[in-house]
Coordinates of C-alpha atoms in Angstrom, one line a residue:
M1 CA 107.0 99.1 94.9
K2 CA 107.2 100.8 98.3
I3 CA 106.2 104.4 98.6
F4 CA 108.6 106.3 101.0
T5 CA 107.8 109.4 102.9
G6 CA 110.0 112.5 102.4
A7 CA 111.9 111.6 105.6
Q8 CA 112.5 108.0 104.4
I9 CA 113.7 109.3 101.0
K10 CA 116.4 111.3 102.8
E11 CA 117.4 108.3 104.9
L12 CA 117.5 106.2 101.7
D13 CA 120.0 108.6 100.2
K14 CA 122.1 108.7 103.4
F15 CA 122.1 104.9 103.7
T16 CA 123.2 104.5 100.1
I17 CA 126.0 106.9 100.6
E18 CA 127.2 105.2 103.7
N19 CA 126.8 101.6 102.7
E20 CA 127.5 101.4 99.0
P21 CA 129.7 103.4 99.7
V22 CA 129.5 106.3 97.3
A23 CA 130.3 110.0 97.8
S24 CA 127.2 112.2 97.9
I25 CA 128.4 114.3 95.0
D26 CA 129.0 111.1 92.9
L27 CA 125.4 109.9 93.7
M28 CA 124.2 113.3 92.5
E29 CA 126.2 112.8 89.3
R30 CA 124.6 109.3 88.9
A31 CA 121.1 110.9 89.2
A32 CA 122.1 113.6 86.7
K33 CA 123.2 111.1 84.1
A34 CA 119.9 109.3 84.4
I35 CA 118.0 112.6 84.0
V36 CA 120.1 113.6 81.0
R37 CA 119.5 110.2 79.3
A38 CA 115.8 110.8 79.7
L39 CA 116.0 114.4 78.4
Q40 CA 118.0 113.2 75.3
D41 CA 115.2 110.7 74.7
E42 CA 112.8 113.6 74.3
W43 CA 114.8 116.4 72.7
D44 CA 117.8 116.8 70.3
N45 CA 120.6 119.3 70.8
R46 CA 118.8 121.9 68.7
T47 CA 116.5 122.5 71.7
P48 CA 117.5 125.4 74.0
F49 CA 117.4 124.6 77.7
V50 CA 117.0 127.0 80.7
V51 CA 117.8 125.6 84.1
F52 CA 116.3 127.0 87.2
A53 CA 118.2 125.7 90.2
G54 CA 117.4 126.1 93.9
P55 CA 119.9 126.2 96.8
G56 CA 119.5 122.6 98.0
N57 CA 120.3 119.2 96.5
N58 CA 117.5 119.4 94.0
G59 CA 119.3 122.5 92.7
G60 CA 122.6 120.5 92.8
D61 CA 121.0 117.9 90.6
A62 CA 119.9 120.6 88.2
L63 CA 123.3 122.1 88.0
A64 CA 124.9 118.7 87.3
V65 CA 122.3 118.2 84.6
A66 CA 123.2 121.6 83.1
C67 CA 126.9 120.6 82.8
L68 CA 126.2 117.3 81.2
M69 CA 123.7 118.7 78.7
A70 CA 126.1 121.5 77.7
E71 CA 128.9 118.9 77.3
A72 CA 126.6 117.0 75.0
G73 CA 126.2 120.0 72.7
Y74 CA 123.0 121.5 74.0
E75 CA 122.5 125.3 74.5
V76 CA 122.1 125.7 78.2
S77 CA 121.4 128.8 80.3
V78 CA 121.6 128.5 84.1
Y79 CA 119.9 130.5 86.9
L80 CA 121.0 129.6 90.5
F81 CA 118.7 131.0 93.1
N82 CA 120.8 131.7 96.2
V83 CA 118.7 134.4 97.9
N84 CA 119.9 133.5 101.4
D85 CA 123.5 133.1 100.3
R86 CA 123.5 129.5 101.6
L87 CA 123.9 126.5 99.3
S88 CA 124.1 122.8 100.2
A89 CA 127.6 121.4 100.0
E90 CA 126.8 119.4 96.8
C91 CA 125.0 122.4 95.2
A92 CA 128.1 124.5 95.9
I93 CA 130.4 122.0 94.3
N94 CA 128.2 121.8 91.2
K95 CA 127.9 125.6 91.1
Q96 CA 131.7 125.7 90.7
R97 CA 131.5 123.0 88.0
V98 CA 129.0 125.1 86.1
M99 CA 131.2 128.1 86.3
D100 CA 134.1 126.1 85.1
C101 CA 132.2 124.6 82.2
K102 CA 133.1 126.5 79.0
R103 CA 130.1 125.2 77.1
I104 CA 127.5 126.7 79.4
K105 CA 125.9 129.5 77.4
D106 CA 125.0 131.7 80.4
F107 CA 125.2 131.4 84.2
K108 CA 123.6 133.8 86.6
E109 CA 123.5 133.4 90.4
V110 CA 120.4 135.2 91.7
L111 CA 121.2 136.8 95.1
V112 CA 118.7 139.7 95.1
D113 CA 117.3 140.9 91.8
F114 CA 116.1 138.5 89.1
D115 CA 115.8 139.6 85.5
P116 CA 113.8 136.7 84.0
P117 CA 114.9 135.2 80.6
K118 CA 112.4 135.1 77.7
L119 CA 110.9 131.6 77.6
T120 CA 109.6 130.6 74.2
A121 CA 107.6 127.7 73.0
E122 CA 110.9 126.2 71.7
T123 CA 112.5 126.4 75.2
V124 CA 112.7 123.6 77.7
V125 CA 112.8 124.7 81.3
I126 CA 114.5 122.4 83.8
D127 CA 112.8 122.9 87.2
G128 CA 115.3 122.1 89.9
L129 CA 114.2 124.6 92.5
F130 CA 112.9 122.3 95.2
G131 CA 112.5 118.5 95.5
S132 CA 111.0 116.1 98.0
G133 CA 112.2 118.0 101.1
L134 CA 109.6 120.8 100.9
T135 CA 107.3 121.1 103.9
K136 CA 105.4 124.3 103.3
A137 CA 103.9 126.3 100.4
L138 CA 106.2 128.5 98.4
T139 CA 105.9 132.3 99.0
G140 CA 107.6 135.5 97.9
G141 CA 110.0 135.5 95.1
F142 CA 109.9 131.7 94.5
A143 CA 106.1 131.8 94.3
S144 CA 106.5 134.6 91.7
L145 CA 109.0 132.5 89.8
V146 CA 106.7 129.6 89.7
K147 CA 103.9 131.7 88.3
Y148 CA 106.3 133.1 85.7
I149 CA 107.2 129.6 84.6
N150 CA 103.6 128.4 84.5
Q151 CA 102.5 131.4 82.4
S152 CA 105.2 130.9 79.8
P153 CA 104.8 128.8 76.6
A154 CA 107.9 126.7 77.4
K155 CA 107.9 123.0 78.0
V156 CA 108.8 122.3 81.7
V157 CA 110.6 119.2 83.1
S158 CA 110.6 118.9 86.9
I159 CA 113.4 116.9 88.6
D160 CA 112.0 114.5 91.2
L161 CA 108.9 116.6 92.0
P162 CA 107.4 119.7 90.6
S163 CA 108.7 122.6 92.7
G164 CA 106.2 123.7 95.3
M165 CA 104.6 120.3 95.7
M166 CA 104.9 118.4 99.0
T167 CA 105.8 114.7 98.9
E168 CA 102.6 113.5 100.6
D169 CA 99.9 116.0 101.7
N170 CA 99.1 119.0 99.5
T171 CA 95.6 119.5 100.9
H172 CA 96.3 123.1 102.1
N173 CA 99.1 123.9 99.6
V174 CA 98.7 126.9 97.3
K175 CA 98.0 125.4 93.9
A176 CA 99.1 128.6 92.1
H177 CA 102.5 128.2 93.7
I178 CA 103.3 124.7 92.3
V179 CA 105.1 124.3 89.0
R180 CA 103.0 122.7 86.2
A181 CA 105.4 120.3 84.6
H182 CA 104.9 118.7 81.2
L183 CA 107.2 115.9 82.3
T184 CA 108.4 114.9 85.8
L185 CA 111.5 112.7 86.1
T186 CA 111.3 111.3 89.6
L187 CA 114.2 109.4 91.2
Q188 CA 114.0 105.7 92.1
Q189 CA 110.4 105.5 93.2
K190 CA 107.1 107.3 92.9
K191 CA 106.0 109.6 95.7
L192 CA 102.7 109.4 97.4
A193 CA 101.5 112.7 96.0
M194 CA 102.0 111.3 92.4
L195 CA 99.2 108.8 92.9
F196 CA 96.4 111.4 93.4
E197 CA 94.2 112.7 90.6
D198 CA 94.2 116.2 91.9
N199 CA 98.0 116.5 91.5
Q200 CA 98.2 115.3 87.9
Q201 CA 97.8 118.8 86.6
F202 CA 101.2 119.6 88.1
I203 CA 103.0 116.3 87.3
G204 CA 102.2 115.9 83.7
R205 CA 103.8 112.7 82.2
L206 CA 105.7 110.8 84.8
R207 CA 108.9 108.7 84.4
V208 CA 110.6 106.9 87.2
L209 CA 114.4 106.8 86.9
D210 CA 116.4 104.1 88.6
I211 CA 119.5 105.6 90.1
R212 CA 120.5 102.5 92.0
L213 CA 119.7 103.5 95.5
S214 CA 120.3 100.9 98.2
P215 CA 118.2 97.8 97.5
A216 CA 119.0 96.6 101.1
Y217 CA 117.4 99.8 102.6
I218 CA 114.4 99.4 100.3
A219 CA 113.9 95.8 101.2
Q220 CA 114.3 96.2 105.0
T221 CA 112.3 99.5 105.4
V222 CA 108.7 99.2 106.4
T223 CA 106.3 101.5 104.6
Q224 CA 102.7 102.2 105.0
F225 CA 102.1 102.6 101.3
Q226 CA 102.9 100.3 98.4
V227 CA 102.1 100.1 94.7
L228 CA 101.4 96.5 93.7
E229 CA 103.7 94.8 91.2
E230 CA 102.9 91.8 89.1
A231 CA 105.1 89.5 91.2
D232 CA 103.2 90.5 94.4
V233 CA 99.9 89.4 92.8
R234 CA 101.2 86.3 91.1
S235 CA 102.6 85.0 94.4
R236 CA 99.1 85.2 95.9
L237 CA 97.3 83.2 93.2
L238 CA 95.7 79.9 94.2
T239 CA 96.2 76.9 92.0
R240 CA 93.3 74.6 90.9
G241 CA 94.1 70.9 91.5
D242 CA 93.4 68.3 88.8
F243 CA 90.9 66.4 91.0
V244 CA 88.8 69.2 92.4
N245 CA 85.0 69.4 91.9
K246 CA 82.6 72.3 92.0
G247 CA 81.8 71.6 95.7
L248 CA 85.5 72.3 96.5
M249 CA 85.6 75.5 94.6
G250 CA 83.3 77.4 96.8
H251 CA 79.6 78.6 96.7
A252 CA 79.1 82.4 96.4
L253 CA 76.0 84.4 97.0
I254 CA 75.3 87.7 95.1
V255 CA 72.4 89.8 96.4
A256 CA 71.8 92.3 93.7
G257 CA 69.4 93.9 91.3
S258 CA 66.0 95.6 91.5
Y259 CA 63.4 96.3 88.9
G260 CA 65.1 98.0 85.9
M261 CA 68.6 97.1 87.4
A262 CA 68.8 93.5 86.5
G263 CA 72.0 94.2 84.6
A264 CA 73.9 94.9 87.8
A265 CA 73.1 91.4 89.0
V266 CA 74.1 89.9 85.7
L267 CA 77.4 91.7 85.6
A268 CA 78.3 90.9 89.2
G269 CA 77.2 87.3 88.7
R270 CA 79.1 86.7 85.5
A271 CA 82.3 88.2 86.9
C272 CA 81.9 86.0 90.0
M273 CA 81.6 82.9 87.8
R274 CA 84.6 84.0 85.7
S275 CA 86.7 84.3 88.9
G276 CA 86.7 80.5 89.4
V277 CA 84.0 79.9 91.9
G278 CA 82.4 76.5 91.9
K279 CA 78.8 77.6 92.4
L280 CA 76.9 80.9 92.4
T281 CA 73.5 81.8 93.7
V282 CA 72.0 85.2 92.8
C283 CA 69.3 86.6 95.0
T284 CA 67.3 89.1 93.0
P285 CA 63.6 90.3 92.8
R286 CA 61.0 88.3 90.9
Q287 CA 60.9 90.8 88.0
N288 CA 64.4 89.8 87.1
Y289 CA 63.7 86.1 86.8
N290 CA 63.6 85.9 83.0
V291 CA 66.6 88.2 82.5
M292 CA 68.8 86.2 84.9
Q293 CA 67.8 82.8 83.5
I294 CA 68.7 83.9 80.0
S295 CA 71.7 86.0 80.8
L296 CA 73.3 83.7 83.4
P297 CA 72.1 80.2 83.1
E298 CA 75.1 78.9 85.1
A299 CA 73.7 80.6 88.3
I300 CA 71.2 79.3 90.8
L301 CA 68.4 81.8 91.4
S302 CA 67.0 82.7 94.7
I303 CA 63.9 84.8 94.0
G304 CA 62.6 87.1 96.6
K305 CA 58.9 87.4 97.5
E306 CA 58.8 91.1 96.5
E307 CA 58.4 91.7 92.8
Y308 CA 60.6 94.8 92.5
F309 CA 63.3 94.9 95.2
F310 CA 65.1 93.0 97.9
T311 CA 63.1 92.8 101.2
E312 CA 64.0 89.7 103.0
P313 CA 67.4 88.5 104.2
I314 CA 68.3 84.9 103.4
D315 CA 70.1 82.2 105.3
T316 CA 73.8 82.2 104.4
E317 CA 74.9 79.1 106.3
H318 CA 75.8 77.2 103.1
Y319 CA 77.7 80.0 101.3
D320 CA 81.4 80.8 101.4
A321 CA 81.1 84.4 100.5
V322 CA 78.5 87.1 99.9
G323 CA 78.4 90.2 97.7
L324 CA 75.8 92.8 98.5
G325 CA 74.6 95.9 96.8
P326 CA 74.9 96.2 93.0
G327 CA 71.7 97.6 91.6
M328 CA 69.9 96.8 94.8
G329 CA 68.1 100.2 95.1
Q330 CA 67.5 102.1 98.3
H331 CA 63.9 101.4 99.2
E332 CA 63.4 101.6 103.0
D333 CA 62.3 97.9 103.1
T334 CA 65.5 97.1 101.2
A335 CA 67.5 99.0 103.8
I336 CA 66.0 97.1 106.7
A337 CA 66.6 93.8 104.9
L338 CA 70.2 94.8 104.1
I339 CA 71.2 95.5 107.7
S340 CA 69.6 92.4 108.8
Q341 CA 71.5 90.4 106.2
I342 CA 74.8 91.9 107.2
R343 CA 74.2 91.2 110.9
R344 CA 73.3 87.5 110.3
T345 CA 75.9 86.6 107.7
Q346 CA 79.0 84.9 109.1
C347 CA 81.0 84.4 106.0
P348 CA 83.1 87.1 104.2
M349 CA 81.1 89.9 102.7
V350 CA 81.6 92.5 100.0
I351 CA 79.5 95.7 100.4
D352 CA 79.2 97.8 97.3
A353 CA 77.0 100.3 95.4
D354 CA 73.5 100.7 96.8
A355 CA 74.4 98.8 100.0
L356 CA 77.0 101.5 100.7
N357 CA 74.5 104.3 99.9
I358 CA 72.0 102.7 102.3
L359 CA 74.6 102.7 105.0
A360 CA 75.5 106.3 104.2
S361 CA 71.8 107.3 104.7
H362 CA 71.6 105.3 108.0
K363 CA 74.8 106.5 109.8
A364 CA 73.9 104.9 113.1
W365 CA 74.1 101.5 111.4
M366 CA 77.8 102.1 110.6
Q367 CA 78.6 101.6 114.3
Q368 CA 76.9 98.2 114.3
L369 CA 78.8 96.6 111.4
P370 CA 80.7 93.4 112.0
E371 CA 84.5 93.4 111.6
Q372 CA 86.3 92.2 108.5
L373 CA 83.8 93.6 106.0
I374 CA 85.1 94.5 102.5
L375 CA 83.7 97.9 101.4
T376 CA 84.3 98.9 97.8
P377 CA 83.2 102.6 97.4
H378 CA 84.0 104.9 94.5
V379 CA 84.8 108.5 95.4
G380 CA 81.1 109.7 95.6
E381 CA 80.0 106.7 97.7
F382 CA 82.9 107.1 100.1
D383 CA 82.2 110.8 100.6
R384 CA 78.6 110.0 101.3
L385 CA 79.6 107.4 103.9
G386 CA 81.5 110.1 105.9
N387 CA 80.1 113.2 107.5
G388 CA 80.6 115.4 104.5
G389 CA 83.0 115.6 101.5
S390 CA 86.7 115.5 101.4
E391 CA 89.2 118.3 100.9
G392 CA 91.0 116.4 98.2
D393 CA 92.4 113.0 97.4
Y394 CA 95.0 112.9 100.2
D395 CA 92.3 113.9 102.8
R396 CA 89.9 111.2 101.3
L397 CA 92.6 108.6 101.6
A398 CA 93.4 109.6 105.2
K399 CA 89.7 109.2 106.0
A400 CA 89.6 105.8 104.2
I401 CA 92.5 104.6 106.3
D402 CA 90.8 105.8 109.5
L403 CA 87.5 104.1 108.5
A404 CA 89.3 100.8 107.8
Q405 CA 91.0 100.9 111.2
H406 CA 87.9 102.0 113.0
L407 CA 85.7 99.3 111.5
Q408 CA 88.5 96.8 111.2
A409 CA 87.4 96.5 107.6
Y410 CA 89.0 96.4 104.2
V411 CA 88.1 99.7 102.4
L412 CA 88.9 99.5 98.7
L413 CA 88.7 103.1 97.5
K414 CA 88.2 102.9 93.7
G415 CA 89.9 105.2 91.3
H416 CA 92.8 105.4 88.8
Y417 CA 95.1 104.1 91.5
S418 CA 92.5 102.1 93.6
A419 CA 93.7 102.1 97.2
L420 CA 93.1 99.1 99.4
C421 CA 93.2 100.3 103.0
L422 CA 93.7 97.4 105.4
P423 CA 92.6 97.1 109.0
D424 CA 96.2 97.6 110.3
G425 CA 96.6 100.9 108.4
R426 CA 98.6 99.6 105.5
V427 CA 97.6 100.7 102.0
Y428 CA 98.1 98.9 98.6
F429 CA 97.7 100.9 95.4
N430 CA 96.6 99.2 92.2
P431 CA 98.5 100.1 89.1
T432 CA 96.3 98.3 86.5
G433 CA 93.3 99.8 84.8
N434 CA 92.6 102.6 82.4
A435 CA 90.1 105.5 81.7
G436 CA 88.0 103.2 79.5
M437 CA 86.8 101.5 82.7
A438 CA 85.0 104.7 83.8
T439 CA 81.8 103.2 82.6
A440 CA 78.5 101.9 84.2
G441 CA 78.8 98.5 85.7
S442 CA 82.6 98.4 86.1
G443 CA 82.2 98.4 89.8
D444 CA 79.6 95.6 89.8
V445 CA 82.2 93.5 87.9
L446 CA 84.8 94.2 90.7
T447 CA 82.3 93.1 93.3
G448 CA 81.6 89.9 91.5
I449 CA 85.4 89.2 91.1
I450 CA 86.2 89.7 94.8
T451 CA 83.2 87.7 96.0
G452 CA 84.1 84.9 93.7
L453 CA 87.7 84.8 94.9
L454 CA 86.6 84.9 98.5
A455 CA 84.3 81.9 97.9
R456 CA 87.1 80.2 96.0
G457 CA 89.3 80.2 99.2
Y458 CA 91.3 83.5 99.1
N459 CA 91.5 85.3 102.4
R460 CA 90.2 88.9 102.5
E461 CA 93.4 90.7 101.8
N462 CA 94.4 88.5 98.9
A463 CA 90.9 88.5 97.4
C464 CA 91.0 92.3 97.3
I465 CA 94.6 92.5 96.0
V466 CA 94.2 89.8 93.3
G467 CA 90.7 91.0 92.5
M468 CA 91.5 94.7 91.9
Y469 CA 94.6 93.8 90.0
L470 CA 92.8 91.3 87.7
H471 CA 89.9 93.7 87.2
G472 CA 92.3 96.4 86.0
L473 CA 94.4 94.0 84.0
A474 CA 91.3 92.6 82.2
G475 CA 90.3 96.2 81.5
D476 CA 93.8 97.0 80.1
L477 CA 93.7 93.9 77.8
A478 CA 90.2 94.8 76.6
A479 CA 91.2 98.4 75.9
K480 CA 94.2 97.3 73.9
Q481 CA 91.9 95.4 71.6
L482 CA 88.7 97.5 71.7
G483 CA 90.0 101.0 72.6
K484 CA 89.2 103.0 75.7
E485 CA 86.3 104.9 74.2
S486 CA 84.3 101.7 73.3
L487 CA 84.9 99.8 76.5
M488 CA 81.9 98.4 78.4
A489 CA 81.8 96.6 81.7
G490 CA 81.0 93.3 80.0
D491 CA 84.2 93.5 78.1
I492 CA 86.1 93.4 81.4
I493 CA 84.5 90.1 82.2
A494 CA 85.2 88.8 78.7
Y495 CA 88.9 89.5 79.1
L496 CA 89.2 88.0 82.7
P497 CA 90.3 84.6 81.3
K498 CA 93.2 86.3 79.5
A499 CA 94.0 88.3 82.7
F500 CA 94.2 85.0 84.6
E501 CA 96.3 83.5 81.8
F502 CA 98.7 86.5 81.8
L503 CA 99.3 86.1 85.6
G504 CA 99.4 82.3 85.5

């Protein structure tokens, strides 16, 4: 699913109107009918509705919804805010329709003074003040209205976007001036702002309503952002021939673990093997020998000279992919060995966990990294990699995009919608996964999966895309059976075969 900017959304509407063809007011009616169906799924006609409509097309949508809801037997009161005495053409048409609708309980056009209605816990507010065209924070009377809505006990449904929210960047927005919706009914496609954790407090539950905007425009328009769909991932899967042998399925190297952190090496190694790789070597300190032999007998062990941590880079000539970092620790000798390992390795590399933290504490090394690395930081690791924290999720994503382009690397920023930032500036968001995966070792599993796919023969982009989707899908399948509260990282590995089967 492509994610369009606010400007592209406007062009999509325009293209649909001109090429379907369909009149703008009829397209608005189409959207209103989809919204009404969604509202009727949630509430019966004993529920009173209060509609707050703005002067633009979002307000026009809200007015159209008000008419349809009233005709369906709902008690509907309407407030149209026209403080500048200037309505969009479609909003003006729907204003007249509201005025002509005998079933509307009450209609008030607010030109100067506003006497707010009483909003009870039984009331549902339809927020149709501002949609995806907003470019600055709300002020004055509209800001006061938003605060009034937010302080009320009423349920709030926002059309397209909660009023006050910008479509993409809300870094410097005034949070108190954004409607806090319980349900957001967005039209056709998700907006970028909806993918960020720090905006969820405003969006509430999200439903995407198909209003049949032009598929031709959607298909031909290039976007920077895209949410992965099952078909996108399935088309990238490699098949396994009947006559292959382990030598043809790739040889991966995982450099992981330190004393007390053998589990990270076990999890990454198991995930790597479950990802279809032919052979796996795990390089880990001597103290982890017994644990690894018992926990992962399928792996070859490369035991370092140091008892407790990684101190010597190893020759990677015979490996097809390398994963570095899980449980490695941050001893200074380990840091020196790590940068040496990165510099001398020619095959694809995944850099994670302590390897990222080492780079964060040796900033000068960041300028010496080879191109085409795969970095898989969570939020904390990414902020440490930079020169300070981020001002929110949008700012962090922007920095991740910049880092991917600057290093010509693949930066996989982990989170609810993990974001894969490609060297060319494009971003893929991953829709799979759940809160149960917020548990120790989950990231180590992802490192193992991607490393295994790389060794198996996937290119870097596809290894990351397939890897993060499978990782989340396995977590979803595990959570369905075990529950989110009880999920452990090992469960993700256990359900990887089912995730492959689901996609295959």
